[in-house]
Each structure stands twice: as structure tokens, then as C-alpha cells.
Amino acid sequence: MVEIAPSILAADFSRLGEEIQAVQNAGASMIHIDVMDGRFVPNITIGVPVVRSLRSATDLTFDCHLMIEDPDRYSPEFVRAGAQMVSVHQETCPHLHRSLQLIRDHGALAGAVLNPATPVHTLDDVLDLVDYVLVMSVNPGFGGQKFLPLAVEKIRRLDRIRQERNLAFRIEIDGGITLDNVGEVIRAGCDIVVAGTTIFGTPDPAQAFDAVRRAAEQTQLLRA
Ligand code: DX5
Ligand code: ZN
């Protein structure tokens, strides 16, 4: 089943609780939380205290995307704050195997993220240790950027590898998702679709969530 993960980066931060409630009421099962440190990426966003207080406002699954240097220093804290899914960038982890294991040891699902310039084969030796692979379809740092089509081939490749090696990791896509390209990424094999601006950048996020979900469902029917 494909899940839609609204990215709160595009939400109104003065009303975060209400914004999340709106997509939850519309049927969302998870939200995507972008953590940026102003070093690995040129932007600063959300930290552990915000995740902790959101935890008491909703029971949705928290998918924390760590765009930070030295993520091992913080990943356990994000799990303790309430994240059930934590992903780290391949580019920030010289000991990626250990970084993924650390997240699992603390009880969360572990994801490995690939920047647009990072090839799929760099994950070959950890694919049996990841719960999901996040394919970036923009250069990380900001919402509202244009989708990079090279991500579609990466999804196809990952989907092929998991079939060949009989692995069960999920494939997530993040960046520039719209009603026009959501079908294409699902057809390529994507299981989790992050959407920020397309959902929270609209006057009615609940309705926008519903539109993305319906577009995803239509494609799934075709894929099945
Ligand atoms: C970008 C973030 C994304 C961002 C996506 O660095 O990782 O999660 O919120 O936003 P949109 O959907 O607007 O591209
Ligand atoms: Zn993200």
C-alpha cells in the first residue's frame, strides 16, 4: 500500500498542531519532519523539542528526515522524542552501517537517504539493514523546488534490486511531488510519497491531501 507523507516544512509553523490535525482528519497515517542544521544543508528547521511537543499532539507516525552532519549524535534523541522512522543521508555517514543499526537499536525504522548526485550502488552493502530508502528528487534544503526526473530511474533500480535480492525495504520519494508526477513515481515502485508544498502550500491541506491520495490510489489500481 502506498502512503502519502505530508511534509510539515510547508505548513504554517504558528499553527502546526492544527495543520497536522487537518491532514490526520483527511486520513493521513504519517507526517514527514525535515530536520536541517544549516551545515549539511543551507537551512535550519526543526529540532528535538518540536518533535517532542508534536508527539503529544498527534498519534500519527513521525518520519524524521535528518539533513544534519553527525546524525549519530542526535538520531537516538529523535527516537526518544517520538519518531518511529528516522532516516540519515548516505553523504553524512562514513559509517552508515553503524548509523542505521543505531536507529534500529533504539527501536525505530531506519532509512538511508540518497541525494540526487549519489548513486544507488553506494547502498548495496546495507540494503539488508534498511527499513526504507529515501530517494531525493530535489537537492535537500528547501521545499517548493522542481522535481528532478533522474529520481524515477533510481526508484526503478531499487525496486529491481529488492525483487532480485528478496528484500523488503520500502522506497520513499521526497521533493517536488505534484498531482502530475505522483503517478509516475508510484508506477516506478515507490511506496511512500512525501509532499510538502502540494499539500500545505494550499489554502485547504485536507482537500489537497485527499487529491494526492486519490491520484495515488488510481495509479495503484493500474499497477496491481
Ligand atoms: C527538502 C525536504 C522535503 C521538502 C519537500 O529538503 O527534504 O521534505 O519538505 O517539499 P516539497 O514537497 O515542497 O518539494
Ligand atoms: Zn524531507
Short mmCIF file of C-alpha atoms and ligand atoms in Angstrom, two decimals:
data_model
loop_
_atom_site.label_atom_id
_atom_site.label_comp_id
_atom_site.label_asym_id
_atom_site.label_seq_id
_atom_site.Cartn_x
_atom_site.Cartn_y
_atom_site.Cartn_z
CA MET A 1 0.00 0.00 0.00
CA VAL A 2 1.31 3.45 -0.90
CA GLU A 3 1.35 6.00 1.92
CA ILE A 4 1.34 9.77 1.48
CA ALA A 5 3.57 11.63 3.95
CA PRO A 6 2.70 15.33 4.19
CA SER A 7 5.88 17.32 4.86
CA ILE A 8 5.27 19.92 7.54
CA LEU A 9 8.11 22.05 6.19
CA ALA A 10 5.50 23.78 4.03
CA ALA A 11 3.00 24.19 6.90
CA ASP A 12 2.22 27.34 8.87
CA PHE A 13 4.56 26.88 11.84
CA SER A 14 2.45 29.15 14.04
CA ARG A 15 -0.40 26.60 13.72
CA LEU A 16 1.48 23.33 13.39
CA GLY A 17 -0.86 21.34 15.62
CA GLU A 18 -3.94 22.38 13.64
CA GLU A 19 -2.23 21.78 10.30
CA ILE A 20 -1.32 18.25 11.34
CA GLN A 21 -4.81 17.63 12.67
CA ALA A 22 -6.25 18.67 9.31
CA VAL A 23 -4.30 16.04 7.35
CA GLN A 24 -4.92 13.45 10.05
CA ASN A 25 -8.67 14.05 9.71
CA ALA A 26 -8.28 13.68 5.95
CA GLY A 27 -6.82 10.20 6.51
CA ALA A 28 -3.06 10.71 6.73
CA SER A 29 -1.20 7.94 8.59
CA MET A 30 2.14 9.69 8.87
CA ILE A 31 3.89 13.05 8.61
CA HIS A 32 7.34 13.83 7.28
CA ILE A 33 9.51 16.03 9.50
CA ASP A 34 12.52 17.76 7.93
CA VAL A 35 15.39 18.34 10.32
CA MET A 36 18.06 20.71 8.94
CA ASP A 37 21.18 22.00 10.65
CA GLY A 38 22.38 24.89 8.45
CA ARG A 39 25.59 22.92 7.74
CA PHE A 40 24.81 19.83 5.70
CA VAL A 41 22.07 21.87 4.04
CA PRO A 42 21.76 25.66 3.81
CA ASN A 43 18.69 25.94 6.04
CA ILE A 44 17.74 25.46 9.69
CA THR A 45 14.38 23.98 10.63
CA ILE A 46 13.08 21.70 13.34
CA GLY A 47 14.84 20.12 16.34
CA VAL A 48 14.13 17.58 19.04
CA PRO A 49 11.95 19.81 21.30
CA VAL A 50 9.47 20.49 18.49
CA VAL A 51 9.19 16.79 17.68
CA ARG A 52 8.63 16.04 21.37
CA SER A 53 5.80 18.53 21.71
CA LEU A 54 4.17 17.45 18.44
CA ARG A 55 4.26 13.90 19.82
CA SER A 56 1.77 14.88 22.47
CA ALA A 57 -0.50 16.50 19.86
CA THR A 58 -0.98 13.55 17.48
CA ASP A 59 -0.55 9.81 17.19
CA LEU A 60 0.47 9.88 13.53
CA THR A 61 3.70 8.10 12.59
CA PHE A 62 6.63 10.55 12.58
CA ASP A 63 9.05 10.13 9.70
CA CYS A 64 12.10 12.22 10.67
CA HIS A 65 14.41 13.07 7.78
CA LEU A 66 17.76 14.13 9.26
CA MET A 67 19.61 16.53 6.98
CA ILE A 68 22.35 17.11 9.53
CA GLU A 69 26.03 16.42 9.99
CA ASP A 70 26.98 13.78 12.54
CA PRO A 71 23.45 12.32 12.71
CA ASP A 72 24.51 9.58 15.17
CA ARG A 73 24.75 12.27 17.80
CA TYR A 74 21.04 13.04 17.51
CA SER A 75 19.19 10.08 15.99
CA PRO A 76 18.58 8.36 19.38
CA GLU A 77 17.18 11.63 20.71
CA PHE A 78 14.69 11.88 17.87
CA VAL A 79 13.54 8.34 18.60
CA ARG A 80 13.15 9.18 22.29
CA ALA A 81 11.19 12.31 21.29
CA GLY A 82 8.70 10.10 19.43
CA ALA A 83 9.94 9.40 15.91
CA GLN A 84 9.08 5.91 14.66
CA MET A 85 11.05 6.35 11.42
CA VAL A 86 14.43 8.08 11.20
CA SER A 87 16.46 8.49 8.04
CA VAL A 88 20.06 9.59 7.60
CA HIS A 89 21.88 10.73 4.48
CA GLN A 90 24.45 8.40 2.94
CA GLU A 91 26.56 11.54 2.37
CA THR A 92 26.75 12.36 6.10
CA CYS A 93 27.58 8.85 7.34
CA PRO A 94 31.12 7.48 6.95
CA HIS A 95 29.91 4.50 8.99
CA LEU A 96 26.47 4.13 7.51
CA HIS A 97 26.10 0.53 8.66
CA ARG A 98 26.60 1.63 12.27
CA SER A 99 24.32 4.66 11.87
CA LEU A 100 21.44 2.50 10.62
CA GLN A 101 22.00 -0.08 13.32
CA LEU A 102 21.97 2.68 15.95
CA ILE A 103 18.50 3.80 14.86
CA ARG A 104 17.18 0.23 14.91
CA ASP A 105 18.75 -0.44 18.29
CA HIS A 106 16.74 2.47 19.68
CA GLY A 107 13.55 0.98 18.31
CA ALA A 108 12.78 2.98 15.17
CA LEU A 109 12.71 2.04 11.49
CA ALA A 110 15.96 3.07 9.82
CA GLY A 111 16.11 4.82 6.46
CA ALA A 112 19.05 5.68 4.19
CA VAL A 113 18.75 8.79 2.03
CA LEU A 114 20.33 9.43 -1.35
CA ASN A 115 20.97 12.93 -2.68
CA PRO A 116 20.29 13.43 -6.39
CA ALA A 117 24.05 13.11 -7.11
CA THR A 118 24.54 9.92 -5.09
CA PRO A 119 24.17 6.63 -6.96
CA VAL A 120 22.05 3.71 -5.76
CA HIS A 121 25.03 1.30 -5.70
CA THR A 122 26.51 3.17 -2.70
CA LEU A 123 23.83 1.42 -0.61
CA ASP A 124 24.46 -2.09 -1.98
CA ASP A 125 26.05 -3.40 1.20
CA VAL A 126 23.47 -2.00 3.64
CA LEU A 127 20.24 -2.80 1.81
CA ASP A 128 19.63 -5.77 4.10
CA LEU A 129 19.83 -3.41 7.06
CA VAL A 130 17.49 -0.62 5.92
CA ASP A 131 13.76 -0.45 6.51
CA TYR A 132 13.42 2.14 3.77
CA VAL A 133 15.43 4.05 1.20
CA LEU A 134 14.58 7.71 0.67
CA VAL A 135 15.33 8.95 -2.84
CA MET A 136 15.72 12.72 -3.01
CA SER A 137 14.13 14.21 -6.10
CA VAL A 138 15.43 17.71 -5.25
CA ASN A 139 18.64 18.86 -3.63
CA PRO A 140 17.76 18.93 0.07
CA GLY A 141 17.35 22.19 1.94
CA PHE A 142 14.14 23.78 0.78
CA GLY A 143 10.56 22.97 -0.08
CA GLY A 144 8.91 24.08 -3.30
CA GLN A 145 11.68 23.01 -5.71
CA LYS A 146 11.23 21.38 -9.09
CA PHE A 147 11.17 17.57 -9.33
CA LEU A 148 14.36 16.05 -10.79
CA PRO A 149 13.33 13.22 -13.17
CA LEU A 150 16.57 11.27 -12.53
CA ALA A 151 14.92 10.06 -9.31
CA VAL A 152 12.50 7.87 -11.26
CA GLU A 153 15.24 5.61 -12.64
CA LYS A 154 16.69 5.31 -9.12
CA ILE A 155 13.34 4.09 -7.81
CA ARG A 156 13.12 1.54 -10.64
CA ARG A 157 16.63 0.31 -9.88
CA LEU A 158 15.89 -0.04 -6.15
CA ASP A 159 12.64 -1.86 -6.91
CA ARG A 160 14.50 -4.26 -9.20
CA ILE A 161 17.21 -4.90 -6.58
CA ARG A 162 14.74 -5.65 -3.83
CA GLN A 163 12.99 -8.18 -6.03
CA GLU A 164 16.24 -9.81 -7.13
CA ARG A 165 17.60 -10.00 -3.58
CA ASN A 166 14.22 -10.74 -2.00
CA LEU A 167 14.44 -7.77 0.38
CA ALA A 168 11.55 -5.95 1.99
CA PHE A 169 12.72 -2.33 2.33
CA ARG A 170 10.28 0.35 1.27
CA ILE A 171 11.08 3.11 -1.20
CA GLU A 172 10.26 6.73 -0.38
CA ILE A 173 10.47 9.78 -2.63
CA ASP A 174 10.92 13.36 -1.45
CA GLY A 175 10.89 16.65 -3.33
CA GLY A 176 8.78 18.36 -5.94
CA ILE A 177 5.89 15.90 -5.85
CA THR A 178 2.73 17.18 -7.54
CA LEU A 179 -0.52 15.72 -8.83
CA ASP A 180 1.21 15.47 -12.21
CA ASN A 181 4.15 13.27 -11.19
CA VAL A 182 2.80 11.21 -8.26
CA GLY A 183 1.54 8.51 -10.64
CA GLU A 184 4.90 8.16 -12.34
CA VAL A 185 6.84 7.59 -9.10
CA ILE A 186 4.33 5.02 -7.87
CA ARG A 187 4.47 3.16 -11.17
CA ALA A 188 8.26 3.10 -10.79
CA GLY A 189 7.89 1.29 -7.45
CA CYS A 190 7.62 3.97 -4.78
CA ASP A 191 5.79 3.10 -1.52
CA ILE A 192 5.93 6.37 0.45
CA VAL A 193 5.38 9.71 -1.24
CA VAL A 194 6.39 12.90 0.58
CA ALA A 195 4.50 16.03 -0.42
CA GLY A 196 5.05 19.44 1.18
CA THR A 197 4.02 22.40 -0.95
CA THR A 198 1.40 20.37 -2.83
CA ILE A 199 -0.40 19.77 0.49
CA PHE A 200 0.46 22.51 2.99
CA GLY A 201 1.13 25.19 0.40
CA THR A 202 -2.58 25.26 -0.45
CA PRO A 203 -5.47 27.00 1.33
CA ASP A 204 -7.04 23.61 2.18
CA PRO A 205 -4.42 20.98 3.13
CA ALA A 206 -7.07 18.34 3.90
CA GLN A 207 -8.54 18.63 0.42
CA ALA A 208 -5.05 18.70 -1.14
CA PHE A 209 -4.08 15.56 0.80
CA ASP A 210 -7.20 13.86 -0.49
CA ALA A 211 -6.38 14.82 -4.08
CA VAL A 212 -2.85 13.35 -3.80
CA ARG A 213 -4.21 10.21 -2.20
CA ARG A 214 -6.81 9.73 -4.90
CA ALA A 215 -4.20 10.20 -7.63
CA ALA A 216 -2.00 7.63 -5.84
CA GLU A 217 -4.88 5.18 -5.48
CA GLN A 218 -5.76 5.38 -9.15
CA THR A 219 -2.19 4.52 -10.07
CA GLN A 220 -2.08 1.64 -7.60
CA LEU A 221 -5.18 0.15 -9.17
CA LEU A 222 -3.40 0.28 -12.50
CA ARG A 223 -0.19 -1.18 -11.02
CA ALA A 224 -1.99 -4.08 -9.32
C1 DX5 B 1 13.59 19.14 1.10
C2 DX5 B 1 12.82 18.33 2.09
C3 DX5 B 1 11.46 17.96 1.65
C4 DX5 B 1 10.51 19.10 1.42
C5 DX5 B 1 9.66 18.72 0.26
O1 DX5 B 1 14.90 19.25 1.54
O2 DX5 B 1 13.51 17.15 2.41
O3 DX5 B 1 10.86 17.01 2.53
O4 DX5 B 1 9.69 19.38 2.51
O5 DX5 B 1 8.89 19.81 -0.07
P1 DX5 B 1 8.15 19.89 -1.48
O6 DX5 B 1 7.15 18.77 -1.49
O7 DX5 B 1 7.55 21.24 -1.45
O8 DX5 B 1 9.20 19.73 -2.55
ZN ZN B 2 12.38 15.58 3.57
#
